[in-house]
C-alpha cells in the first residue's frame, strides 16, 4: 500500500462522516453527456474510498465494483452497505487502480470520484479502456469548495495554504483541476454549482480528512483546527455554514 493510501486509511472515519456527497446535478450531467443510463449499468468505481460515489451510483440502480487499496476505507464502504441494508451491495476489491483485477470489456463506465489525480495518468486510463466494453465511458468527478470570490472561504483556504506544506487547492496560484481531460478522448467537461449546508464541527472534520492534513503530526493538526474553529465561530456565531461548492466532471472515452 502506498503512503498516500495509508494516510487516507488513518482518517477513514473523518472522511466517511464529513466529506460531501455529489449533487444530483452531477449524476444527471454524467448520464446526459455519456448517454449511460445508470440503472443497471455496470460501473467500476476506482479509488472508491468509503463509498460516497459508490452509494450515489447504486442508489440510481448501477451495479458497482468498488476498487481501493485502503483496507480501512473499504471497511467503511462495506459496513455502511450492511447497516443501510442496501439492496445492491457493491463488490469491493482491495486493489490498485493502475492494475485493475478485472477481465477485459466488462464495464459500461469506469469512474474516479476525487481519486484519479492519485493514480498514474497513463496506466490508469489504459486500464480503464481495457475493462470497458467498446464505446464505454470514462469519467472523473471532483467536489471543490468555490473560493473564487473574496470572503471567509477564500481567507480560510489562504490560511491553509500558508500553514500546510502539502496543501493543494485554489489558494495556490498554480492550482488547476486534475488534467484528466487531456488523457482521453474528451466528450465534455462540466461544472455543477451547489451549496453545502454544514455545521462548523463537521466542516472541521471534513478538513481533517484531506491528505494535506492527514500527513501532519496530530498535535499540529489539532492546533490548526483549533485556530480555524475560533475564526469560523466569529463569522458564523450560530454555527451553521453555507459553503459555496462546485463539482467538476470530465467525461470521455
Ligand atoms: C479522496 S479519496 C476518494 C474517495 C471516494 N471516491 C469519494 O468520492 O469520496 C481518494 C481514494 O483514492 C484511493 N487511491 C489512492 N491511490 C490509489 C490507487 N493507486 N488505486 C486506487 N485507488 C487509490 C485512496 O485510498 C482513497 O480512498
Short mmCIF file of C-alpha atoms and ligand atoms in Angstrom, two decimals:
data_model
loop_
_atom_site.label_atom_id
_atom_site.label_comp_id
_atom_site.label_asym_id
_atom_site.label_seq_id
_atom_site.Cartn_x
_atom_site.Cartn_y
_atom_site.Cartn_z
CA UNK A 1 0.00 0.00 0.00
CA UNK A 2 1.30 3.49 -0.82
CA UNK A 3 1.96 6.17 1.82
CA UNK A 4 -0.99 8.03 0.43
CA UNK A 5 -3.48 5.18 0.76
CA UNK A 6 -2.18 4.73 4.34
CA UNK A 7 -2.76 8.44 5.03
CA UNK A 8 -6.38 8.13 3.87
CA UNK A 9 -6.81 4.96 5.94
CA UNK A 10 -5.76 6.95 9.03
CA UNK A 11 -8.60 9.44 8.50
CA UNK A 12 -11.21 6.97 7.23
CA UNK A 13 -13.75 7.84 9.95
CA UNK A 14 -13.49 11.58 9.37
CA UNK A 15 -13.70 11.02 5.62
CA UNK A 16 -16.76 8.84 5.91
CA UNK A 17 -18.56 11.17 8.29
CA UNK A 18 -17.86 14.57 6.82
CA UNK A 19 -16.88 14.59 3.14
CA UNK A 20 -19.62 15.92 0.85
CA UNK A 21 -21.86 13.76 -1.32
CA UNK A 22 -22.03 14.54 -5.03
CA UNK A 23 -25.03 16.66 -6.07
CA UNK A 24 -27.88 15.19 -8.15
CA UNK A 25 -26.84 17.52 -10.95
CA UNK A 26 -23.52 15.69 -11.28
CA UNK A 27 -25.24 12.31 -11.85
CA UNK A 28 -27.71 13.91 -14.28
CA UNK A 29 -24.87 15.54 -16.23
CA UNK A 30 -22.93 12.25 -16.30
CA UNK A 31 -25.88 10.40 -17.86
CA UNK A 32 -26.70 13.23 -20.25
CA UNK A 33 -23.15 13.64 -21.56
CA UNK A 34 -22.20 9.96 -21.72
CA UNK A 35 -25.55 8.51 -22.75
CA UNK A 36 -25.08 5.88 -19.99
CA UNK A 37 -28.31 5.07 -18.16
CA UNK A 38 -27.16 4.42 -14.61
CA UNK A 39 -29.97 1.97 -13.87
CA UNK A 40 -28.36 -1.45 -14.37
CA UNK A 41 -25.14 0.00 -15.81
CA UNK A 42 -22.01 -1.99 -14.92
CA UNK A 43 -19.73 0.52 -13.23
CA UNK A 44 -16.18 0.33 -11.88
CA UNK A 45 -15.63 2.95 -9.15
CA UNK A 46 -11.85 3.39 -8.87
CA UNK A 47 -10.48 4.91 -5.65
CA UNK A 48 -13.88 4.27 -4.10
CA UNK A 49 -12.72 5.05 -0.55
CA UNK A 50 -15.59 4.82 1.92
CA UNK A 51 -18.10 4.61 -0.93
CA UNK A 52 -19.51 8.13 -1.25
CA UNK A 53 -19.73 7.86 -5.04
CA UNK A 54 -20.42 4.10 -4.92
CA UNK A 55 -23.62 4.67 -2.93
CA UNK A 56 -24.73 7.51 -5.20
CA UNK A 57 -24.36 5.25 -8.23
CA UNK A 58 -26.05 2.29 -6.54
CA UNK A 59 -29.00 4.36 -5.42
CA UNK A 60 -29.53 5.16 -9.09
CA UNK A 61 -29.58 1.44 -9.93
CA UNK A 62 -26.00 0.82 -11.08
CA UNK A 63 -24.13 -2.44 -10.37
CA UNK A 64 -20.86 -1.21 -8.90
CA UNK A 65 -17.46 -2.80 -8.37
CA UNK A 66 -15.53 -0.62 -5.89
CA UNK A 67 -11.72 -0.63 -6.10
CA UNK A 68 -9.38 0.85 -3.47
CA UNK A 69 -6.01 -0.13 -1.93
CA UNK A 70 -7.07 1.17 1.52
CA UNK A 71 -8.37 -1.57 3.82
CA UNK A 72 -9.86 0.89 6.35
CA UNK A 73 -11.61 2.90 3.64
CA UNK A 74 -13.14 -0.25 2.14
CA UNK A 75 -14.19 -1.50 5.58
CA UNK A 76 -16.32 1.66 5.97
CA UNK A 77 -17.76 1.12 2.49
CA UNK A 78 -18.82 -2.44 3.34
CA UNK A 79 -20.09 -1.74 6.85
CA UNK A 80 -22.26 1.08 5.56
CA UNK A 81 -23.73 -1.25 2.95
CA UNK A 82 -24.57 -3.66 5.81
CA UNK A 83 -26.02 -1.07 8.16
CA UNK A 84 -28.06 0.62 5.45
CA UNK A 85 -29.21 -2.82 4.27
CA UNK A 86 -28.61 -1.77 0.67
CA UNK A 87 -30.44 -3.97 -1.75
CA UNK A 88 -27.46 -3.80 -4.04
CA UNK A 89 -24.18 -4.41 -2.27
CA UNK A 90 -21.14 -3.29 -4.18
CA UNK A 91 -18.40 -5.80 -4.80
CA UNK A 92 -15.36 -4.28 -3.10
CA UNK A 93 -11.86 -5.23 -4.18
CA UNK A 94 -8.70 -4.12 -2.39
CA UNK A 95 -6.56 -3.33 -5.41
CA UNK A 96 -4.55 -0.75 -7.32
CA UNK A 97 -6.49 1.21 -9.94
CA UNK A 98 -3.43 1.13 -12.19
CA UNK A 99 -3.76 -2.66 -12.48
CA UNK A 100 -7.46 -3.50 -12.24
CA UNK A 101 -8.22 -7.11 -11.22
CA UNK A 102 -11.00 -7.34 -13.81
CA UNK A 103 -11.49 -9.02 -17.17
CA UNK A 104 -11.44 -7.12 -20.46
CA UNK A 105 -14.60 -5.42 -21.79
CA UNK A 106 -16.84 -5.93 -18.75
CA UNK A 107 -17.90 -2.38 -17.82
CA UNK A 108 -20.12 0.37 -19.24
CA UNK A 109 -18.49 3.07 -17.14
CA UNK A 110 -15.21 3.47 -15.25
CA UNK A 111 -15.37 6.42 -12.88
CA UNK A 112 -12.97 8.12 -10.45
CA UNK A 113 -14.51 10.22 -7.65
CA UNK A 114 -11.93 12.59 -6.19
CA UNK A 115 -9.29 9.96 -6.94
CA UNK A 116 -7.86 9.94 -10.48
CA UNK A 117 -5.16 12.50 -9.54
CA UNK A 118 -3.68 9.92 -7.13
CA UNK A 119 -3.20 7.34 -9.91
CA UNK A 120 -0.72 7.01 -12.72
CA UNK A 121 -2.19 9.18 -15.54
CA UNK A 122 -1.24 6.78 -18.33
CA UNK A 123 -1.60 3.33 -16.71
CA UNK A 124 -4.96 4.19 -15.12
CA UNK A 125 -6.56 5.26 -18.40
CA UNK A 126 -5.08 2.26 -20.25
CA UNK A 127 -6.63 0.00 -17.61
CA UNK A 128 -9.97 1.79 -17.82
CA UNK A 129 -10.00 1.30 -21.59
CA UNK A 130 -9.15 -2.38 -21.21
CA UNK A 131 -12.06 -3.16 -18.86
CA UNK A 132 -14.59 -1.04 -20.77
CA UNK A 133 -16.84 -2.57 -23.39
CA UNK A 134 -16.44 -0.96 -26.85
CA UNK A 135 -17.90 2.55 -26.69
CA UNK A 136 -17.81 2.61 -22.88
CA UNK A 137 -17.30 5.79 -20.85
CA UNK A 138 -14.50 7.04 -18.59
CA UNK A 139 -15.35 9.82 -16.15
CA UNK A 140 -13.82 11.72 -13.26
CA UNK A 141 -15.55 13.99 -10.76
CA UNK A 142 -14.25 16.24 -8.01
CA UNK A 143 -16.09 18.29 -5.39
CA UNK A 144 -14.39 21.62 -4.71
CA UNK A 145 -15.26 24.45 -2.39
CA UNK A 146 -15.79 27.54 -4.54
CA UNK A 147 -13.39 30.08 -3.07
CA UNK A 148 -13.10 32.32 -6.12
CA UNK A 149 -14.84 35.30 -4.51
CA UNK A 150 -13.20 37.27 -1.68
CA UNK A 151 -14.70 36.38 1.70
CA UNK A 152 -14.43 33.93 4.58
CA UNK A 153 -13.85 30.86 2.37
CA UNK A 154 -11.05 32.47 0.36
CA UNK A 155 -9.43 33.57 3.64
CA UNK A 156 -9.83 30.07 5.11
CA UNK A 157 -8.18 28.48 2.04
CA UNK A 158 -5.41 31.10 2.09
CA UNK A 159 -4.56 30.25 5.70
CA UNK A 160 -4.46 26.53 4.90
CA UNK A 161 -2.10 27.22 2.00
CA UNK A 162 0.19 29.10 4.39
CA UNK A 163 0.12 26.51 7.17
CA UNK A 164 0.02 23.11 5.39
CA UNK A 165 3.13 22.29 3.31
CA UNK A 166 1.20 19.73 1.24
CA UNK A 167 -1.81 21.98 0.59
CA UNK A 168 -3.08 21.81 -2.98
CA UNK A 169 -6.10 23.97 -3.70
CA UNK A 170 -7.45 27.20 -5.09
CA UNK A 171 -5.36 29.40 -2.83
CA UNK A 172 -2.27 28.29 -4.78
CA UNK A 173 -1.91 30.36 -7.95
CA UNK A 174 -0.75 27.37 -9.98
CA UNK A 175 -3.81 25.29 -8.96
CA UNK A 176 -5.80 23.71 -11.78
CA UNK A 177 -8.30 20.89 -11.99
CA UNK A 178 -6.58 17.49 -12.40
CA UNK A 179 -5.65 17.21 -16.10
CA UNK A 180 -7.75 14.10 -16.73
CA UNK A 181 -9.48 15.66 -19.74
CA UNK A 182 -6.15 15.71 -21.60
CA UNK A 183 -5.59 11.97 -21.16
CA UNK A 184 -8.55 10.55 -23.08
CA UNK A 185 -10.90 11.36 -25.95
CA UNK A 186 -12.77 14.13 -24.18
CA UNK A 187 -16.50 14.30 -24.73
CA UNK A 188 -17.29 17.17 -22.35
CA UNK A 189 -16.25 18.92 -19.14
CA UNK A 190 -18.91 20.43 -16.91
CA UNK A 191 -19.13 22.41 -13.67
CA UNK A 192 -22.13 21.85 -11.37
CA UNK A 193 -22.58 24.62 -8.75
CA UNK A 194 -24.29 23.87 -5.43
CA UNK A 195 -24.38 24.93 -1.78
CA UNK A 196 -23.45 22.74 1.16
CA UNK A 197 -25.13 23.46 4.50
CA UNK A 198 -22.89 22.14 7.25
CA UNK A 199 -22.14 22.93 10.88
CA UNK A 200 -18.72 24.11 11.96
CA UNK A 201 -17.68 20.84 13.61
CA UNK A 202 -18.49 18.77 10.51
CA UNK A 203 -16.70 21.32 8.34
CA UNK A 204 -13.62 20.91 10.56
CA UNK A 205 -13.95 17.12 10.44
CA UNK A 206 -14.03 17.33 6.63
CA UNK A 207 -10.86 19.47 6.83
CA UNK A 208 -9.11 16.74 8.84
CA UNK A 209 -9.85 14.17 6.12
CA UNK A 210 -7.81 15.98 3.44
CA UNK A 211 -4.48 14.40 2.56
CA UNK A 212 -2.51 17.57 3.41
CA UNK A 213 -3.98 17.43 6.96
CA UNK A 214 -3.75 13.65 7.29
CA UNK A 215 0.04 13.77 6.93
CA UNK A 216 0.54 16.42 9.67
CA UNK A 217 1.57 15.35 13.20
CA UNK A 218 -1.58 15.01 15.33
CA UNK A 219 -0.69 17.93 17.62
CA UNK A 220 -0.04 20.27 14.68
CA UNK A 221 -3.35 19.28 13.07
CA UNK A 222 -5.21 19.81 16.38
CA UNK A 223 -3.74 23.31 16.81
CA UNK A 224 -4.58 24.26 13.24
CA UNK A 225 -8.16 23.02 13.62
CA UNK A 226 -8.46 24.99 16.87
CA UNK A 227 -7.46 28.21 15.09
CA UNK A 228 -9.92 27.60 12.25
CA UNK A 229 -12.72 26.84 14.77
CA UNK A 230 -12.18 30.19 16.51
CA UNK A 231 -12.11 32.13 13.21
CA UNK A 232 -15.24 30.43 11.85
CA UNK A 233 -17.15 30.96 15.09
CA UNK A 234 -16.57 34.71 14.73
CA UNK A 235 -18.04 34.76 11.21
CA UNK A 236 -20.83 32.23 11.92
CA UNK A 237 -21.83 32.68 15.59
CA UNK A 238 -24.89 30.46 15.04
CA UNK A 239 -22.57 27.61 13.97
CA UNK A 240 -24.08 26.84 10.54
CA UNK A 241 -22.11 27.44 7.34
CA UNK A 242 -23.40 27.81 3.78
CA UNK A 243 -20.42 26.65 1.73
CA UNK A 244 -20.36 27.50 -1.98
CA UNK A 245 -19.34 24.35 -3.85
CA UNK A 246 -18.80 23.33 -7.47
CA UNK A 247 -18.39 19.84 -8.83
CA UNK A 248 -16.12 19.34 -11.81
CA UNK A 249 -16.98 16.48 -14.17
CA UNK A 250 -14.87 15.26 -17.10
CA UNK A 251 -16.37 12.64 -19.41
CA UNK A 252 -14.51 10.84 -22.19
CA UNK A 253 -13.91 7.57 -23.99
C1 LIG B 1 -10.07 11.40 -1.85
S1 LIG B 1 -10.45 9.66 -1.72
C2 LIG B 1 -11.89 9.50 -2.75
C3 LIG B 1 -12.94 8.55 -2.19
C4 LIG B 1 -14.28 8.49 -2.94
N1 LIG B 1 -14.14 8.07 -4.31
C5 LIG B 1 -15.03 9.81 -2.93
O1 LIG B 1 -15.60 10.17 -3.94
O2 LIG B 1 -15.09 10.46 -1.88
C6 LIG B 1 -9.18 9.01 -2.73
C7 LIG B 1 -9.11 7.50 -2.69
O3 LIG B 1 -8.20 7.06 -3.71
C8 LIG B 1 -7.57 5.90 -3.22
N2 LIG B 1 -6.36 5.61 -4.00
C9 LIG B 1 -5.11 6.12 -3.85
N3 LIG B 1 -4.27 5.54 -4.72
C10 LIG B 1 -5.00 4.64 -5.45
C11 LIG B 1 -4.69 3.71 -6.49
N4 LIG B 1 -3.46 3.59 -6.99
N5 LIG B 1 -5.69 2.94 -6.97
C12 LIG B 1 -6.96 3.06 -6.49
N6 LIG B 1 -7.30 3.92 -5.51
C13 LIG B 1 -6.33 4.70 -5.00
C14 LIG B 1 -7.29 6.22 -1.75
O4 LIG B 1 -7.06 5.05 -0.98
C15 LIG B 1 -8.59 6.94 -1.36
O5 LIG B 1 -9.54 6.06 -0.80
#
